[in-house]
Short mmCIF file of C-alpha atoms in Angstrom, two decimals:
data_model
loop_
_atom_site.label_atom_id
_atom_site.label_comp_id
_atom_site.label_asym_id
_atom_site.label_seq_id
_atom_site.Cartn_x
_atom_site.Cartn_y
_atom_site.Cartn_z
CA MET M 1 -10.64 -6.87 -23.75
CA ASN M 2 -7.78 -6.41 -26.20
CA SER M 3 -4.09 -6.51 -25.58
CA ARG M 4 -2.46 -3.48 -27.27
CA TYR M 5 0.97 -1.80 -27.39
CA ALA M 6 1.76 1.90 -27.93
CA ARG M 7 5.17 3.64 -28.39
CA CYS M 8 5.30 6.46 -25.76
CA LEU M 9 8.23 8.74 -25.31
CA GLY M 10 10.38 6.23 -27.15
CA ARG M 11 9.32 3.17 -25.02
CA GLU M 12 7.00 0.57 -25.81
CA VAL M 13 3.94 0.38 -23.32
CA HIS M 14 1.64 -2.58 -23.25
CA PHE M 15 -2.01 -2.06 -22.00
CA MET M 16 -5.17 -3.98 -21.81
CA ASP M 17 -8.07 -2.14 -23.44
CA TRP M 18 -11.54 -3.08 -22.08
CA GLY M 19 -14.98 -2.03 -23.24
CA ASP M 20 -16.05 -0.01 -26.36
CA PRO M 21 -12.92 1.74 -27.69
CA ALA M 22 -15.30 4.49 -29.03
CA ASN M 23 -16.75 5.12 -25.67
CA PRO M 24 -15.65 8.69 -24.57
CA GLU M 25 -16.11 7.87 -20.82
CA VAL M 26 -12.74 6.51 -20.05
CA VAL M 27 -11.08 5.04 -16.74
CA VAL M 28 -7.27 4.50 -16.55
CA ALA M 29 -6.63 1.78 -14.04
CA TRP M 30 -2.99 1.73 -12.91
CA HIS M 31 -1.27 -0.94 -10.89
CA GLY M 32 1.27 -1.04 -8.07
CA LEU M 33 4.95 -1.04 -7.77
CA ALA M 34 5.89 -4.62 -8.76
CA ARG M 35 2.60 -5.59 -10.43
CA THR M 36 1.06 -5.55 -13.89
CA GLY M 37 -2.18 -4.10 -15.30
CA ARG M 38 -3.66 -7.60 -15.22
CA ASP M 39 -4.24 -6.98 -11.52
CA MET M 40 -7.21 -4.64 -12.61
CA ASP M 41 -8.99 -7.46 -14.46
CA GLU M 42 -11.88 -7.60 -11.99
CA LEU M 43 -12.21 -3.85 -11.86
CA ALA M 44 -12.12 -3.40 -15.69
CA ALA M 45 -14.59 -6.25 -16.30
CA HIS M 46 -16.97 -4.63 -13.89
CA LEU M 47 -16.65 -1.16 -15.36
CA ALA M 48 -16.48 -2.04 -19.04
CA PRO M 49 -20.24 -2.00 -19.58
CA GLN M 50 -20.23 1.88 -18.88
CA PHE M 51 -16.58 2.82 -19.58
CA ARG M 52 -13.69 2.21 -21.69
CA VAL M 53 -11.03 0.97 -19.25
CA ILE M 54 -7.32 1.25 -19.94
CA CYS M 55 -4.97 -0.81 -17.84
CA PRO M 56 -1.30 -0.18 -18.75
CA ASP M 57 1.78 -2.04 -17.64
CA THR M 58 4.32 0.39 -16.25
CA ILE M 59 7.66 0.44 -18.15
CA GLY M 60 9.85 -2.29 -16.55
CA ARG M 61 6.70 -4.42 -15.58
CA GLY M 62 4.72 -7.02 -17.45
CA LEU M 63 4.94 -6.77 -21.09
CA SER M 64 5.99 -3.24 -21.38
CA GLN M 65 9.71 -2.43 -22.36
CA TRP M 66 12.34 -2.18 -19.59
CA SER M 67 13.92 1.06 -19.42
CA PRO M 68 17.52 1.36 -20.82
CA GLN M 69 17.88 4.53 -18.48
CA PRO M 70 16.50 3.27 -15.25
CA ARG M 71 18.00 5.94 -13.16
CA ASP M 72 16.04 8.62 -15.05
CA GLU M 73 12.93 6.83 -16.12
CA TYR M 74 11.83 4.79 -13.11
CA CYS M 75 10.22 7.60 -11.19
CA LEU M 76 6.77 9.09 -10.81
CA ASP M 77 7.29 12.12 -13.05
CA PHE M 78 8.59 9.99 -16.03
CA TYR M 79 5.60 7.58 -15.44
CA ALA M 80 3.06 10.57 -15.47
CA GLU M 81 4.52 11.90 -18.77
CA LEU M 82 4.26 8.34 -20.21
CA ALA M 83 0.51 8.30 -19.18
CA THR M 84 0.07 11.59 -20.81
CA ALA M 85 1.66 10.33 -24.05
CA LEU M 86 -0.42 7.25 -23.95
CA LEU M 87 -3.73 9.24 -23.54
CA ASP M 88 -2.69 11.53 -26.28
CA GLN M 89 -1.93 8.70 -28.60
CA LEU M 90 -5.23 7.15 -27.95
CA GLY M 91 -6.96 10.31 -28.47
CA VAL M 92 -8.59 10.42 -24.88
CA ASP M 93 -8.95 14.04 -23.80
CA GLN M 94 -10.35 13.30 -20.28
CA ALA M 95 -10.41 10.24 -18.04
CA HIS M 96 -11.09 9.09 -14.52
CA TRP M 97 -8.12 7.45 -12.71
CA VAL M 98 -7.98 4.50 -10.31
CA GLY M 99 -4.59 3.68 -9.04
CA THR M 100 -3.35 1.12 -6.61
CA SER M 101 -0.31 2.15 -4.60
CA MET M 102 2.30 3.42 -7.06
CA GLY M 103 -0.38 3.61 -9.59
CA GLY M 104 -2.29 6.02 -7.36
CA ALA M 105 0.74 8.08 -6.75
CA ILE M 106 1.32 8.32 -10.67
CA GLY M 107 -2.23 9.60 -10.86
CA LEU M 108 -1.80 12.09 -8.06
CA VAL M 109 1.43 13.58 -9.77
CA ALA M 110 -0.28 13.55 -13.29
CA ALA M 111 -3.47 15.29 -11.98
CA ALA M 112 -1.43 18.03 -10.34
CA GLY M 113 0.92 18.15 -13.49
CA PRO M 114 0.68 17.09 -17.13
CA LEU M 115 -2.84 15.84 -16.86
CA GLN M 116 -4.24 18.71 -14.72
CA GLY M 117 -7.86 19.38 -15.97
CA ARG M 118 -7.83 16.15 -17.95
CA ILE M 119 -8.35 13.71 -14.95
CA ARG M 120 -11.88 14.12 -13.77
CA ARG M 121 -12.10 11.86 -10.69
CA LEU M 122 -9.35 10.19 -8.79
CA VAL M 123 -9.45 6.90 -6.77
CA LEU M 124 -6.36 6.26 -4.58
CA ASN M 125 -6.09 2.77 -3.33
CA ASP M 126 -3.94 2.58 -0.21
CA VAL M 127 -1.60 5.46 -1.11
CA GLY M 128 -1.25 9.17 -0.27
CA PRO M 129 1.07 12.03 -0.46
CA GLU M 130 3.13 10.67 2.25
CA LEU M 131 4.02 7.00 3.02
CA ALA M 132 5.36 5.14 6.18
CA GLU M 133 9.11 4.60 5.76
CA PRO M 134 9.08 1.09 7.48
CA ALA M 135 6.58 -0.12 4.82
CA LEU M 136 8.75 1.47 2.03
CA ALA M 137 11.78 -0.50 3.48
CA ARG M 138 9.81 -3.78 3.54
CA ILE M 139 8.70 -3.18 -0.12
CA ARG M 140 12.17 -2.39 -1.21
CA ALA M 141 13.52 -5.53 0.48
CA TYR M 142 11.32 -7.94 -1.44
CA ALA M 143 11.10 -6.05 -4.75
CA GLY M 144 14.67 -5.40 -5.36
CA GLN M 145 15.80 -8.97 -5.24
CA PRO M 146 13.12 -11.00 -6.68
CA PRO M 147 13.40 -14.68 -5.98
CA ALA M 148 13.34 -17.42 -8.66
CA PHE M 149 11.60 -20.91 -8.32
CA ALA M 150 11.77 -24.07 -10.33
CA THR M 151 7.96 -24.18 -10.74
CA LEU M 152 5.05 -21.90 -11.14
CA THR M 153 3.27 -23.55 -8.32
CA GLU M 154 6.12 -22.40 -5.99
CA LEU M 155 5.94 -18.88 -7.38
CA GLU M 156 2.30 -18.84 -6.56
CA ALA M 157 2.97 -20.03 -3.01
CA TYR M 158 5.39 -16.97 -2.74
CA PHE M 159 2.88 -14.60 -4.06
CA ARG M 160 0.18 -15.88 -1.79
CA GLN M 161 2.53 -15.08 1.15
CA ILE M 162 3.74 -11.52 0.25
CA TYR M 163 0.41 -10.36 -1.05
CA ALA M 164 -1.76 -11.80 1.68
CA PRO M 165 -2.51 -8.30 2.68
CA TYR M 166 -4.56 -7.87 -0.54
CA GLY M 167 -7.41 -9.62 1.23
CA TRP M 168 -9.59 -12.33 -0.04
CA MET M 169 -8.84 -13.69 -3.53
CA SER M 170 -10.13 -16.89 -5.19
CA ASP M 171 -7.88 -19.75 -6.12
CA THR M 172 -8.57 -18.70 -9.67
CA GLN M 173 -7.49 -15.14 -9.10
CA TRP M 174 -4.46 -16.29 -7.32
CA ARG M 175 -3.44 -18.51 -10.33
CA ARG M 176 -4.08 -15.74 -12.74
CA LEU M 177 -2.00 -13.31 -10.79
CA THR M 178 0.80 -15.77 -10.94
CA GLU M 179 0.65 -16.74 -14.56
CA THR M 180 0.40 -12.93 -15.61
CA SER M 181 3.21 -12.06 -13.21
CA ALA M 182 5.82 -14.71 -14.34
CA ARG M 183 8.85 -14.58 -16.53
CA ARG M 184 11.29 -17.45 -17.23
CA LEU M 185 15.08 -16.82 -16.53
CA PRO M 186 17.71 -18.32 -18.86
CA ASP M 187 18.25 -21.17 -16.45
CA GLY M 188 14.72 -22.13 -16.64
CA ARG M 189 13.40 -20.94 -13.30
CA VAL M 190 10.48 -18.57 -12.93
CA THR M 191 10.70 -15.19 -11.27
CA PRO M 192 8.24 -12.13 -11.04
CA HIS M 193 7.79 -10.22 -14.22
CA TYR M 194 9.54 -7.05 -13.65
CA ASP M 195 12.95 -5.17 -13.93
CA PRO M 196 14.52 -5.45 -10.51
CA ALA M 197 16.31 -2.01 -11.37
CA MET M 198 12.84 -0.39 -10.79
CA VAL M 199 13.57 -0.17 -7.26
CA GLU M 200 16.37 2.35 -8.00
CA GLN M 201 13.40 4.75 -7.78
CA PHE M 202 14.02 4.84 -3.94
CA THR M 203 17.67 5.38 -4.39
CA HIS M 204 17.88 8.05 -7.00
CA HIS M 205 14.45 9.68 -6.23
CA PRO M 206 14.22 9.40 -2.37
CA ASP M 207 11.50 12.05 -2.09
CA ASP M 208 9.44 10.59 -4.92
CA TYR M 209 6.46 9.71 -2.66
CA ARG M 210 6.38 13.03 -0.72
CA ARG M 211 3.80 14.79 -2.63
CA TRP M 212 2.02 17.17 -0.28
CA ALA M 213 2.67 20.16 -2.60
CA GLU M 214 0.91 18.24 -5.50
CA TRP M 215 -1.85 17.17 -3.20
CA ASP M 216 -2.65 20.62 -2.02
CA ARG M 217 -2.86 21.81 -5.72
CA LEU M 218 -5.66 19.29 -6.64
CA SER M 219 -9.16 20.50 -7.02
CA LEU M 220 -10.84 17.35 -8.35
CA PRO M 221 -13.09 14.90 -6.56
CA VAL M 222 -10.81 12.22 -4.82
CA LEU M 223 -11.73 8.92 -3.24
CA ALA M 224 -9.14 7.57 -0.88
CA LEU M 225 -9.23 3.84 0.05
CA ARG M 226 -7.23 2.51 3.10
CA GLY M 227 -6.88 -1.15 3.94
CA VAL M 228 -7.60 -1.30 7.59
CA ASP M 229 -4.23 -3.09 8.32
CA SER M 230 -2.19 -1.04 5.98
CA ASP M 231 1.32 -0.33 6.93
CA LEU M 232 2.01 2.05 4.13
CA LEU M 233 -0.84 4.61 4.50
CA THR M 234 -0.98 5.59 8.12
CA PRO M 235 -4.17 6.66 9.76
CA GLU M 236 -2.78 10.07 10.41
CA VAL M 237 -1.87 10.71 6.67
CA PHE M 238 -5.35 9.23 5.75
CA GLU M 239 -7.04 11.77 7.99
CA ALA M 240 -5.05 14.64 6.75
CA MET M 241 -6.04 13.72 3.06
CA ARG M 242 -9.66 14.22 4.27
CA VAL M 243 -9.25 17.74 5.60
CA ARG M 244 -6.70 19.37 3.28
CA GLY M 245 -6.10 19.84 -0.52
CA PRO M 246 -8.92 18.24 -2.28
CA ARG M 247 -10.54 16.90 0.86
CA ALA M 248 -10.86 13.29 -0.23
CA VAL M 249 -13.88 11.05 0.67
CA GLY M 250 -12.11 8.53 2.85
CA VAL M 251 -13.24 4.77 3.07
CA VAL M 252 -11.44 2.13 5.26
CA ILE M 253 -11.59 -1.27 3.70
CA GLU M 254 -11.94 -4.22 6.22
CA GLY M 255 -10.01 -7.35 5.84
CA CYS M 256 -7.13 -5.92 3.93
CA GLY M 257 -3.72 -4.34 4.46
CA HIS M 258 -1.75 -2.95 1.66
CA ALA M 259 -3.48 -2.98 -0.76
CA PRO M 260 -7.17 -4.02 -1.28
CA ALA M 261 -7.31 -6.20 -4.34
CA LEU M 262 -10.36 -4.27 -5.90
CA ASN M 263 -12.00 -7.57 -6.60
CA THR M 264 -15.05 -7.82 -4.30
CA PRO M 265 -18.48 -6.66 -4.95
CA GLU M 266 -18.36 -3.99 -2.12
CA GLN M 267 -14.98 -2.52 -3.42
CA LEU M 268 -16.11 -2.57 -7.05
CA GLY M 269 -19.48 -1.07 -6.33
CA LEU M 270 -17.75 1.55 -4.11
CA ILE M 271 -15.52 2.75 -7.14
CA GLU M 272 -18.38 2.49 -9.59
CA ARG M 273 -20.69 4.80 -7.56
CA PHE M 274 -17.88 7.23 -7.10
CA LEU M 275 -17.08 7.43 -10.80
CA LEU M 276 -20.63 7.75 -11.83
CA ALA M 277 -21.49 10.48 -9.28
CA HIS M 278 -22.24 13.98 -10.58
#
């Protein structure tokens, strides 16, 4: 894997580049709201023998630039345009897309808009064209005011608590999640590595995650995953995704809520088989 940077729409975007950069078979793996592209390490490592896997940090997260115009740029439409600019810059004409939560919503918007016809297969990890409002309120509450801690160990304990719904993760994976999701404040404390202003998306773009119109325009193969205990993707919306629009293949992931970590052999194999299907 290589750590790389690209300038897209005037913003510097960081991404991890896995596999053979000359491989025309490409997967874009995009993380969730308050996360980074390193969440996709297990998936990327699993797919890298057969695909080039590109795992970006959304602007305002990880090592990508924070937006100087948060009101306008922290929204799904701008993220989809950024993704398009990134693929154009990398010379990638077509790609599969695997997205967790917000990353899946970006893929949905892109596949129905600027990347229509260029996204070949879409995997949505615990996200759909409509999200449960109580879960959005929960996410806004913890993401908008990230806590700070004196030590990385305390930050890891915090992550283990709020991300318990991810399901099973090894101690090594929890440690890596923490170390790749931390930034140090001027006072020396550590806090999650994202711009707190990114939650302004929910204030200035209140309907950003209502995307049935885009869903109904999709005509590509879609695999929809739902954590059995998810409070974000309701069973009713999940079922609707299976019978309208692209009629997604739906799979419920046991032992998880929002959102499955995509790190177990079962989850990785499921995605691999879907991407390799013809």
